[in-house]
mmCIF file of C-alpha atoms and ligand atoms in Angstrom:
data_model
loop_
_atom_site.group_PDB
_atom_site.id
_atom_site.type_symbol
_atom_site.label_atom_id
_atom_site.label_comp_id
_atom_site.label_asym_id
_atom_site.label_seq_id
_atom_site.Cartn_x
_atom_site.Cartn_y
_atom_site.Cartn_z
ATOM 1 C CA MET A 1 66.503 -11.644 -11.422
ATOM 2 C CA THR A 2 64.572 -14.446 -9.380
ATOM 3 C CA PRO A 3 66.459 -16.358 -6.804
ATOM 4 C CA LEU A 4 67.472 -19.501 -7.848
ATOM 5 C CA HIS A 5 65.793 -22.982 -6.396
ATOM 6 C CA ALA A 6 67.373 -24.484 -3.562
ATOM 7 C CA ASP A 7 68.842 -27.492 -5.224
ATOM 8 C CA LEU A 8 69.782 -25.685 -8.390
ATOM 9 C CA SER A 9 71.857 -23.361 -6.011
ATOM 10 C CA ARG A 10 73.556 -26.612 -4.540
ATOM 11 C CA VAL A 11 74.159 -28.089 -7.888
ATOM 12 C CA ARG A 12 75.710 -24.589 -8.944
ATOM 13 C CA ASP A 13 77.825 -24.182 -5.494
ATOM 14 C CA THR A 14 79.020 -27.800 -6.005
ATOM 15 C CA LEU A 15 80.134 -27.454 -9.723
ATOM 16 C CA LEU A 16 82.004 -24.081 -8.891
ATOM 17 C CA GLN A 17 83.646 -25.501 -6.124
ATOM 18 C CA GLY A 18 85.122 -28.951 -7.644
ATOM 19 C CA HIS A 19 87.200 -28.978 -10.292
ATOM 20 C CA SER A 20 86.942 -32.613 -11.934
ATOM 21 C CA PHE A 21 83.782 -33.887 -13.002
ATOM 22 C CA LEU A 22 82.314 -37.032 -14.552
ATOM 23 C CA LEU A 23 78.966 -36.518 -16.311
ATOM 24 C CA THR A 24 76.654 -39.685 -17.439
ATOM 25 C CA SER A 25 73.371 -40.302 -18.581
ATOM 26 C CA HIS A 26 71.122 -43.324 -19.260
ATOM 27 C CA ALA A 27 71.958 -46.374 -21.628
ATOM 28 C CA ARG A 28 70.857 -46.361 -25.094
ATOM 29 C CA PRO A 29 71.371 -42.660 -25.101
ATOM 30 C CA ASP A 30 68.651 -40.061 -27.068
ATOM 31 C CA GLY A 31 68.604 -36.665 -27.967
ATOM 32 C CA ASP A 32 68.209 -35.431 -24.363
ATOM 33 C CA SER A 33 70.528 -37.523 -22.657
ATOM 34 C CA LEU A 34 73.060 -36.555 -25.404
ATOM 35 C CA GLY A 35 72.183 -33.002 -25.695
ATOM 36 C CA SER A 36 71.995 -32.318 -21.866
ATOM 37 C CA GLN A 37 75.645 -34.186 -21.251
ATOM 38 C CA LEU A 38 77.428 -32.183 -24.174
ATOM 39 C CA ALA A 39 75.922 -28.699 -22.954
ATOM 40 C CA LEU A 40 76.728 -28.917 -19.417
ATOM 41 C CA ALA A 41 80.395 -30.411 -20.204
ATOM 42 C CA GLY A 42 81.022 -27.521 -22.843
ATOM 43 C CA ALA A 43 79.826 -24.915 -19.807
ATOM 44 C CA LEU A 44 81.977 -26.435 -17.169
ATOM 45 C CA GLN A 45 84.846 -26.272 -19.454
ATOM 46 C CA GLN A 46 84.118 -22.766 -19.949
ATOM 47 C CA LEU A 47 84.785 -22.288 -16.356
ATOM 48 C CA GLY A 48 88.355 -24.194 -16.431
ATOM 49 C CA LYS A 49 86.936 -27.512 -15.107
ATOM 50 C CA GLN A 50 88.076 -31.136 -16.227
ATOM 51 C CA VAL A 51 85.291 -33.048 -17.613
ATOM 52 C CA ARG A 52 84.778 -36.414 -18.881
ATOM 53 C CA ILE A 53 81.496 -38.185 -20.385
ATOM 54 C CA ILE A 54 81.214 -41.915 -20.213
ATOM 55 C CA ASN A 55 77.970 -43.665 -21.516
ATOM 56 C CA SER A 56 77.702 -47.387 -21.322
ATOM 57 C CA ASP A 57 76.293 -47.473 -25.132
ATOM 58 C CA PRO A 58 77.306 -45.640 -28.284
ATOM 59 C CA ALA A 59 74.828 -43.005 -29.491
ATOM 60 C CA PRO A 60 72.722 -43.605 -32.448
ATOM 61 C CA ALA A 61 74.332 -42.308 -35.665
ATOM 62 C CA LEU A 62 71.740 -39.840 -36.437
ATOM 63 C CA TYR A 63 73.278 -37.662 -33.625
ATOM 64 C CA ALA A 64 76.826 -38.020 -34.861
ATOM 65 C CA PHE A 65 76.644 -34.430 -36.344
ATOM 66 C CA LEU A 66 76.580 -32.737 -32.795
ATOM 67 C CA PRO A 67 79.224 -30.896 -31.844
ATOM 68 C CA ASP A 68 81.772 -32.394 -29.381
ATOM 69 C CA MET A 69 80.121 -36.071 -29.962
ATOM 70 C CA SER A 70 83.831 -37.567 -29.998
ATOM 71 C CA THR A 71 84.421 -36.481 -26.628
ATOM 72 C CA ILE A 72 81.726 -38.825 -25.125
ATOM 73 C CA GLU A 73 83.803 -42.003 -23.605
ATOM 74 C CA ILE A 74 82.204 -45.610 -24.161
ATOM 75 C CA ALA A 75 82.872 -47.817 -20.823
ATOM 76 C CA ALA A 76 81.031 -50.053 -18.701
ATOM 77 C CA ALA A 77 82.582 -49.018 -15.182
ATOM 78 C CA VAL A 78 84.402 -46.081 -14.151
ATOM 79 C CA GLU A 79 87.544 -46.083 -11.768
ATOM 80 C CA ASP A 80 89.347 -42.730 -11.677
ATOM 81 C CA PRO A 81 88.597 -40.048 -8.900
ATOM 82 C CA PHE A 82 86.258 -37.123 -9.466
ATOM 83 C CA ASP A 83 85.194 -34.289 -7.642
ATOM 84 C CA ALA A 84 81.409 -35.395 -8.371
ATOM 85 C CA VAL A 85 79.428 -37.445 -10.719
ATOM 86 C CA VAL A 86 76.565 -35.779 -12.676
ATOM 87 C CA VAL A 87 73.976 -37.835 -13.438
ATOM 88 C CA LEU A 88 71.789 -36.476 -16.070
ATOM 89 C CA GLU A 89 68.118 -38.041 -17.361
ATOM 90 C CA CYS A 90 68.216 -40.764 -14.703
ATOM 91 C CA SER A 91 65.384 -42.026 -12.415
ATOM 92 C CA THR A 92 67.813 -44.446 -10.967
ATOM 93 C CA LEU A 93 71.233 -44.926 -10.600
ATOM 94 C CA SER A 94 70.971 -48.158 -12.655
ATOM 95 C CA ARG A 95 69.696 -46.562 -15.772
ATOM 96 C CA PRO A 96 73.329 -45.187 -16.897
ATOM 97 C CA GLY A 97 74.475 -49.250 -16.878
ATOM 98 C CA VAL A 98 77.807 -47.970 -15.720
ATOM 99 C CA ALA A 99 79.871 -49.451 -12.889
ATOM 100 C CA GLY A 100 81.470 -47.639 -10.093
ATOM 101 C CA LEU A 101 79.092 -44.508 -9.620
ATOM 102 C CA LYS A 102 77.955 -45.303 -6.195
ATOM 103 C CA GLY A 103 79.843 -43.984 -3.269
ATOM 104 C CA ARG A 104 80.716 -40.988 -5.026
ATOM 105 C CA LEU A 105 79.505 -37.712 -4.548
ATOM 106 C CA LEU A 106 76.293 -37.960 -6.996
ATOM 107 C CA ILE A 107 74.291 -35.015 -8.376
ATOM 108 C CA ASN A 108 71.108 -36.002 -9.841
ATOM 109 C CA ILE A 109 69.443 -33.754 -12.447
ATOM 110 C CA ASP A 110 66.331 -35.270 -13.730
ATOM 111 C CA HIS A 111 62.559 -34.432 -14.931
ATOM 112 C CA HIS A 112 61.277 -37.837 -15.001
ATOM 113 C CA ALA A 113 58.575 -38.549 -12.371
ATOM 114 C CA ASP A 114 59.791 -41.663 -11.132
ATOM 115 C CA ASN A 115 63.218 -39.990 -9.819
ATOM 116 C CA VAL A 116 64.112 -42.242 -6.740
ATOM 117 C CA MET A 117 66.487 -39.479 -5.539
ATOM 118 C CA TYR A 118 69.522 -41.321 -5.114
ATOM 119 C CA GLY A 119 71.660 -38.499 -5.195
ATOM 120 C CA ASP A 120 73.805 -36.713 -2.437
ATOM 121 C CA ILE A 121 72.198 -33.395 -4.246
ATOM 122 C CA ASN A 122 68.950 -34.067 -6.115
ATOM 123 C CA TRP A 123 67.457 -31.301 -8.555
ATOM 124 C CA HIS A 124 64.209 -32.565 -9.882
ATOM 125 C CA ASP A 125 61.881 -30.520 -12.055
ATOM 126 C CA VAL A 126 59.018 -32.772 -13.643
ATOM 127 C CA SER A 127 57.903 -29.428 -15.337
ATOM 128 C CA ALA A 128 60.674 -29.255 -17.511
ATOM 129 C CA CYS A 129 59.853 -30.694 -20.822
ATOM 130 C CA ALA A 130 63.784 -31.800 -21.185
ATOM 131 C CA CYS A 131 66.522 -32.267 -19.057
ATOM 132 C CA ALA A 132 68.568 -29.672 -21.361
ATOM 133 C CA GLU A 133 65.617 -27.248 -20.246
ATOM 134 C CA MET A 134 67.375 -27.610 -16.598
ATOM 135 C CA VAL A 135 70.619 -27.572 -17.814
ATOM 136 C CA PHE A 136 70.210 -24.332 -19.715
ATOM 137 C CA GLU A 137 69.070 -22.992 -16.367
ATOM 138 C CA LEU A 138 72.003 -24.561 -14.743
ATOM 139 C CA ILE A 139 74.365 -23.003 -17.686
ATOM 140 C CA GLU A 140 73.029 -19.368 -16.440
ATOM 141 C CA ALA A 141 73.594 -19.914 -12.863
ATOM 142 C CA LEU A 142 77.221 -21.045 -13.459
ATOM 143 C CA GLY A 143 77.570 -17.889 -15.395
ATOM 144 C CA ALA A 144 78.731 -19.718 -18.515
ATOM 145 C CA HIS A 145 77.626 -18.538 -21.846
ATOM 146 C CA LEU A 146 75.542 -20.094 -24.983
ATOM 147 C CA THR A 147 77.835 -20.763 -27.874
ATOM 148 C CA PRO A 148 76.573 -21.989 -30.806
ATOM 149 C CA ALA A 149 77.729 -25.709 -30.061
ATOM 150 C CA LEU A 150 75.967 -25.634 -26.437
ATOM 151 C CA ALA A 151 72.847 -24.040 -28.126
ATOM 152 C CA THR A 152 72.892 -26.545 -30.529
ATOM 153 C CA HIS A 153 73.101 -29.285 -27.923
ATOM 154 C CA LEU A 154 70.049 -27.708 -25.988
ATOM 155 C CA TYR A 155 68.098 -27.417 -29.005
ATOM 156 C CA VAL A 156 68.665 -30.931 -30.139
ATOM 157 C CA ALA A 157 67.548 -32.353 -26.843
ATOM 158 C CA ILE A 158 64.650 -30.085 -26.770
ATOM 159 C CA LEU A 159 63.304 -30.550 -30.144
ATOM 160 C CA THR A 160 63.742 -34.580 -29.840
ATOM 161 C CA ASP A 161 62.086 -34.904 -26.142
ATOM 162 C CA THR A 162 59.278 -32.913 -27.087
ATOM 163 C CA GLY A 163 58.385 -34.901 -30.100
ATOM 164 C CA SER A 164 59.180 -31.722 -32.293
ATOM 165 C CA PHE A 165 56.873 -29.508 -29.927
ATOM 166 C CA ARG A 166 54.038 -31.666 -29.457
ATOM 167 C CA HIS A 167 54.441 -33.436 -26.138
ATOM 168 C CA ALA A 168 53.050 -31.967 -22.665
ATOM 169 C CA HIS A 169 55.455 -29.788 -20.436
ATOM 170 C CA ILE A 170 56.265 -27.307 -23.434
ATOM 171 C CA THR A 171 56.083 -23.684 -21.977
ATOM 172 C CA ALA A 172 57.048 -20.087 -22.330
ATOM 173 C CA ARG A 173 60.435 -21.213 -20.655
ATOM 174 C CA THR A 174 60.667 -23.775 -23.357
ATOM 175 C CA PHE A 175 60.457 -21.197 -26.359
ATOM 176 C CA GLU A 176 62.343 -18.640 -24.223
ATOM 177 C CA ILE A 177 65.435 -21.084 -24.236
ATOM 178 C CA CYS A 178 64.819 -21.816 -28.011
ATOM 179 C CA ARG A 179 64.633 -17.721 -28.652
ATOM 180 C CA ARG A 180 68.350 -17.713 -26.993
ATOM 181 C CA VAL A 181 69.291 -20.621 -29.031
ATOM 182 C CA ALA A 182 68.266 -18.996 -32.087
ATOM 183 C CA GLU A 183 69.608 -15.766 -31.054
ATOM 184 C CA THR A 184 73.417 -17.670 -30.933
ATOM 185 C CA GLY A 185 72.361 -18.689 -35.022
ATOM 186 C CA VAL A 186 71.547 -22.016 -34.462
ATOM 187 C CA ASP A 187 69.850 -22.968 -37.957
ATOM 188 C CA ALA A 188 66.890 -24.510 -36.305
ATOM 189 C CA ALA A 189 65.519 -25.761 -39.809
ATOM 190 C CA GLY A 190 68.944 -27.254 -40.540
ATOM 191 C CA VAL A 191 69.030 -29.232 -37.203
ATOM 192 C CA ALA A 192 65.831 -30.708 -37.981
ATOM 193 C CA ALA A 193 66.795 -31.825 -41.189
ATOM 194 C CA GLN A 194 69.750 -33.398 -39.568
ATOM 195 C CA VAL A 195 67.494 -35.456 -37.272
ATOM 196 C CA TYR A 196 64.394 -35.980 -38.997
ATOM 197 C CA ASN A 197 65.776 -36.126 -43.144
ATOM 198 C CA ASN A 198 68.693 -38.220 -42.885
ATOM 199 C CA SER A 199 67.480 -41.637 -42.110
ATOM 200 C CA SER A 200 68.330 -44.907 -44.520
ATOM 201 C CA LEU A 201 66.195 -46.363 -47.151
ATOM 202 C CA GLY A 202 66.077 -49.216 -44.691
ATOM 203 C CA ARG A 203 64.310 -47.468 -42.187
ATOM 204 C CA LEU A 204 61.753 -46.790 -44.649
ATOM 205 C CA ARG A 205 61.413 -50.103 -45.466
ATOM 206 C CA LEU A 206 61.110 -51.109 -41.941
ATOM 207 C CA THR A 207 58.595 -48.688 -41.292
ATOM 208 C CA GLY A 208 56.492 -50.163 -43.973
ATOM 209 C CA MET A 209 57.115 -53.697 -42.606
ATOM 210 C CA LEU A 210 56.026 -52.602 -39.173
ATOM 211 C CA LEU A 211 52.782 -50.577 -40.221
ATOM 212 C CA ASP A 212 51.964 -53.852 -42.710
ATOM 213 C CA GLN A 213 52.088 -55.994 -39.659
ATOM 214 C CA MET A 214 50.564 -53.830 -36.985
ATOM 215 C CA GLN A 215 47.649 -55.321 -34.945
ATOM 216 C CA LEU A 216 44.629 -53.069 -33.364
ATOM 217 C CA GLU A 217 43.470 -54.006 -30.198
ATOM 218 C CA HIS A 218 40.920 -52.624 -27.696
ATOM 219 C CA ASP A 219 38.482 -51.150 -30.216
ATOM 220 C CA GLN A 220 41.448 -49.829 -32.511
ATOM 221 C CA ARG A 221 42.487 -47.682 -29.716
ATOM 222 C CA ILE A 222 45.804 -49.742 -29.219
ATOM 223 C CA ALA A 223 48.472 -50.636 -31.861
ATOM 224 C CA VAL A 224 50.903 -53.304 -31.284
ATOM 225 C CA LEU A 225 53.934 -53.009 -33.241
ATOM 226 C CA THR A 226 56.446 -56.221 -33.027
ATOM 227 C CA LEU A 227 59.937 -55.921 -34.304
ATOM 228 C CA ASN A 228 62.632 -59.056 -34.385
ATOM 229 C CA ASP A 229 65.957 -59.301 -35.544
ATOM 230 C CA ALA A 230 64.974 -61.265 -38.601
ATOM 231 C CA MET A 231 62.735 -58.054 -39.854
ATOM 232 C CA LEU A 232 66.165 -55.846 -39.283
ATOM 233 C CA ALA A 233 67.839 -57.942 -41.147
ATOM 234 C CA GLU A 234 65.503 -58.024 -44.068
ATOM 235 C CA ALA A 235 64.937 -54.587 -44.218
ATOM 236 C CA GLY A 236 68.647 -54.203 -43.995
ATOM 237 C CA CYS A 237 68.979 -52.000 -40.888
ATOM 238 C CA ASP A 238 69.781 -51.824 -37.550
ATOM 239 C CA SER A 239 68.561 -50.802 -33.981
ATOM 240 C CA ASP A 240 70.078 -47.410 -34.495
ATOM 241 C CA ASP A 241 67.144 -46.608 -37.437
ATOM 242 C CA LEU A 242 64.425 -47.220 -34.839
ATOM 243 C CA GLU A 243 64.191 -44.126 -33.179
ATOM 244 C CA GLY A 244 61.046 -42.161 -33.286
ATOM 245 C CA ILE A 245 59.117 -45.158 -35.413
ATOM 246 C CA VAL A 246 57.278 -46.204 -32.214
ATOM 247 C CA ASN A 247 55.085 -42.974 -32.246
ATOM 248 C CA LEU A 248 53.888 -43.523 -35.953
ATOM 249 C CA PRO A 249 50.538 -45.364 -35.115
ATOM 250 C CA LEU A 250 49.350 -42.209 -33.050
ATOM 251 C CA ALA A 251 49.028 -40.087 -35.970
ATOM 252 C CA ALA A 252 45.732 -42.068 -36.469
ATOM 253 C CA ARG A 253 42.724 -40.551 -34.699
ATOM 254 C CA ASP A 254 41.463 -43.787 -33.199
ATOM 255 C CA VAL A 255 44.676 -44.714 -31.612
ATOM 256 C CA ARG A 256 45.276 -43.810 -28.202
ATOM 257 C CA ALA A 257 48.362 -45.865 -27.561
ATOM 258 C CA VAL A 258 50.910 -48.001 -28.851
ATOM 259 C CA ILE A 259 52.855 -51.047 -27.422
ATOM 260 C CA PHE A 260 56.059 -51.665 -29.381
ATOM 261 C CA LEU A 261 57.559 -55.148 -28.729
ATOM 262 C CA LYS A 262 61.373 -55.599 -29.635
ATOM 263 C CA GLU A 263 62.115 -59.479 -29.415
ATOM 264 C CA THR A 264 65.723 -59.533 -28.306
ATOM 265 C CA ASP A 265 68.360 -61.747 -26.825
ATOM 266 C CA ASP A 266 67.744 -60.132 -23.438
ATOM 267 C CA GLY A 267 63.955 -61.042 -23.596
ATOM 268 C CA LEU A 268 61.031 -58.575 -24.821
ATOM 269 C CA ARG A 269 62.063 -54.893 -24.683
ATOM 270 C CA VAL A 270 58.860 -52.909 -24.527
ATOM 271 C CA SER A 271 58.143 -49.166 -25.445
ATOM 272 C CA LEU A 272 54.990 -47.494 -24.692
ATOM 273 C CA ARG A 273 53.610 -44.450 -26.338
ATOM 274 C CA SER A 274 50.187 -42.515 -25.520
ATOM 275 C CA LYS A 275 48.037 -39.488 -26.079
ATOM 276 C CA ASP A 276 46.800 -36.851 -23.674
ATOM 277 C CA ALA A 277 45.855 -38.340 -20.279
ATOM 278 C CA VAL A 278 46.386 -42.057 -20.960
ATOM 279 C CA ASP A 279 49.228 -42.798 -18.303
ATOM 280 C CA VAL A 280 51.508 -45.516 -19.671
ATOM 281 C CA ARG A 281 53.958 -44.827 -17.275
ATOM 282 C CA GLN A 282 52.012 -46.522 -14.517
ATOM 283 C CA VAL A 283 51.479 -49.460 -16.962
ATOM 284 C CA ALA A 284 55.737 -49.687 -17.543
ATOM 285 C CA VAL A 285 56.034 -49.380 -13.609
ATOM 286 C CA SER A 286 53.534 -52.550 -13.016
ATOM 287 C CA PHE A 287 55.998 -54.491 -14.992
ATOM 288 C CA GLY A 288 59.312 -52.881 -13.421
ATOM 289 C CA GLY A 289 59.957 -50.191 -15.421
ATOM 290 C CA GLY A 290 59.251 -46.432 -15.683
ATOM 291 C CA GLY A 291 59.185 -43.515 -17.733
ATOM 292 C CA HIS A 292 56.654 -40.412 -18.522
ATOM 293 C CA LEU A 293 52.953 -40.346 -18.854
ATOM 294 C CA ASN A 294 53.341 -40.483 -22.327
ATOM 295 C CA ALA A 295 56.560 -42.317 -23.147
ATOM 296 C CA ALA A 296 57.418 -45.267 -20.842
ATOM 297 C CA GLY A 297 59.324 -48.560 -21.234
ATOM 298 C CA PHE A 298 60.050 -51.894 -19.451
ATOM 299 C CA THR A 299 61.684 -55.372 -20.222
ATOM 300 C CA VAL A 300 59.982 -58.641 -19.698
ATOM 301 C CA GLU A 301 63.121 -61.032 -19.344
ATOM 302 C CA HIS A 302 60.915 -64.103 -19.676
ATOM 303 C CA PRO A 303 58.138 -63.535 -21.884
ATOM 304 C CA THR A 304 55.249 -66.292 -21.650
ATOM 305 C CA PRO A 305 52.342 -66.612 -24.060
ATOM 306 C CA GLU A 306 50.311 -64.662 -21.869
ATOM 307 C CA THR A 307 52.488 -61.830 -21.719
ATOM 308 C CA ARG A 308 50.943 -59.510 -24.691
ATOM 309 C CA GLY A 309 47.543 -59.924 -23.143
ATOM 310 C CA GLN A 310 48.626 -59.025 -20.012
ATOM 311 C CA MET A 311 50.060 -55.788 -21.437
ATOM 312 C CA ILE A 312 47.421 -55.018 -23.536
ATOM 313 C CA ALA A 313 45.025 -55.365 -20.841
ATOM 314 C CA HIS A 314 47.154 -53.002 -18.464
ATOM 315 C CA VAL A 315 47.061 -50.401 -21.495
ATOM 316 C CA ALA A 316 43.318 -50.419 -21.999
ATOM 317 C CA THR A 317 42.671 -50.035 -17.992
ATOM 318 C CA ALA A 318 45.024 -46.642 -18.575
ATOM 319 C CA ILE A 319 42.548 -45.652 -21.254
ATOM 320 C CA THR A 320 39.907 -46.449 -19.294
ATOM 321 C CA ASP A 321 41.089 -44.389 -16.761
ATOM 322 C CA SER A 322 41.931 -41.581 -18.746
ATOM 323 C CA ASP A 323 38.362 -41.437 -19.987
ATOM 324 C CA THR A 324 36.782 -40.928 -16.458
HETATM 325 P P1 5GP B 1 61.765 -45.705 -24.952
HETATM 326 O O1 5GP B 1 60.683 -46.459 -25.332
HETATM 327 O O2 5GP B 1 62.126 -44.577 -25.990
HETATM 328 O O3 5GP B 1 63.134 -46.702 -24.565
HETATM 329 O O4 5GP B 1 61.838 -45.122 -23.394
HETATM 330 C C1 5GP B 1 60.771 -43.966 -23.355
HETATM 331 C C2 5GP B 1 61.091 -43.417 -21.926
HETATM 332 O O5 5GP B 1 60.604 -44.370 -20.888
HETATM 333 C C3 5GP B 1 62.606 -43.137 -21.537
HETATM 334 O O6 5GP B 1 62.683 -41.746 -22.123
HETATM 335 C C4 5GP B 1 62.411 -43.573 -20.011
HETATM 336 O O7 5GP B 1 62.160 -42.542 -19.509
HETATM 337 C C5 5GP B 1 61.552 -44.724 -19.956
HETATM 338 N N1 5GP B 1 62.150 -45.874 -19.739
HETATM 339 C C6 5GP B 1 62.403 -46.807 -20.886
HETATM 340 N N2 5GP B 1 62.903 -47.763 -20.226
HETATM 341 C C7 5GP B 1 63.010 -48.139 -19.207
HETATM 342 C C8 5GP B 1 63.421 -48.979 -18.175
HETATM 343 O O8 5GP B 1 63.537 -49.847 -18.184
HETATM 344 N N3 5GP B 1 63.434 -48.376 -16.923
HETATM 345 C C9 5GP B 1 62.610 -46.951 -16.196
HETATM 346 N N4 5GP B 1 62.688 -46.789 -15.251
HETATM 347 N N5 5GP B 1 62.245 -46.107 -17.353
HETATM 348 C C10 5GP B 1 62.465 -46.793 -18.660
HETATM 349 MN MN1 MN B 2 64.169 -36.367 -21.349
#
């Protein structure tokens, strides 16, 4: 057996020694944050630990089929004592949107390149295709076993965070975990159908509206999608229905990057997606956000008439940089 990474060993030892744990992850949860938290919670419970999962936002309805979803508590703050807090999938301690985390024994487990190492123990692996890949290793290190429920959590996290096995960082390890998942009897096609063939007709209508109004910039290499509440109401759906829509323009050969603008009461919420070496994380960082090479985001609290042009210019530069 290969020796454990030093940070993973520290995480394992701390979890084996403690008794009560809080798990949390980022606001507006996605498949990886949900799957990683639920899988780790299940593993710790197998070992007789007390575990609570607290998130600031409820999960999108499409994830309701995941085992143990009802154990996730929604709260804006935590007060109760815990032996340690495990923060999964968060590059900063503000990402969970949960107050009361500071000052506790913090275990930071993440695969985002911009992690600021806010934990007392930081286990950071940018080579992981999903945080769930790290959670799988941790489950093994803890000596817990992969149940069908845990395997489903991990599989959904990997399936969604890799964009259905299309993004970077997919390695032999990814497929080894999936092999182990399949061994537990998880029906991969059934899970994929739950995630991808389960949307509302409203979402289909909204997709049509967004693509109809799509604007192409920078010699058709940047697609700009704009969404507001009026469009959601007209389509008859809510923000739950948006998952994945941002990726659609990338299906066109010429499109290298997507800027998805959501006009909200809190300002302009921006999602960026890109192909190949086009680094949208850098763009997001320059606007105060972050993320990954090909998927990043940020919020502009007070957009001006110049904001849109500035974003396009930054993304255009990222495209040019990737070509040199
Ligand atoms: P999405 O566009 O799905 O909201 O976010 C894509 C990715 O960008 C997320 O996985 C997350 O890593 C990152 N991200 C999105 N918004 C923010 C933000 O405001 N701050 C930081 N640091 N990262 C973000
Ligand atoms: Mn992730």
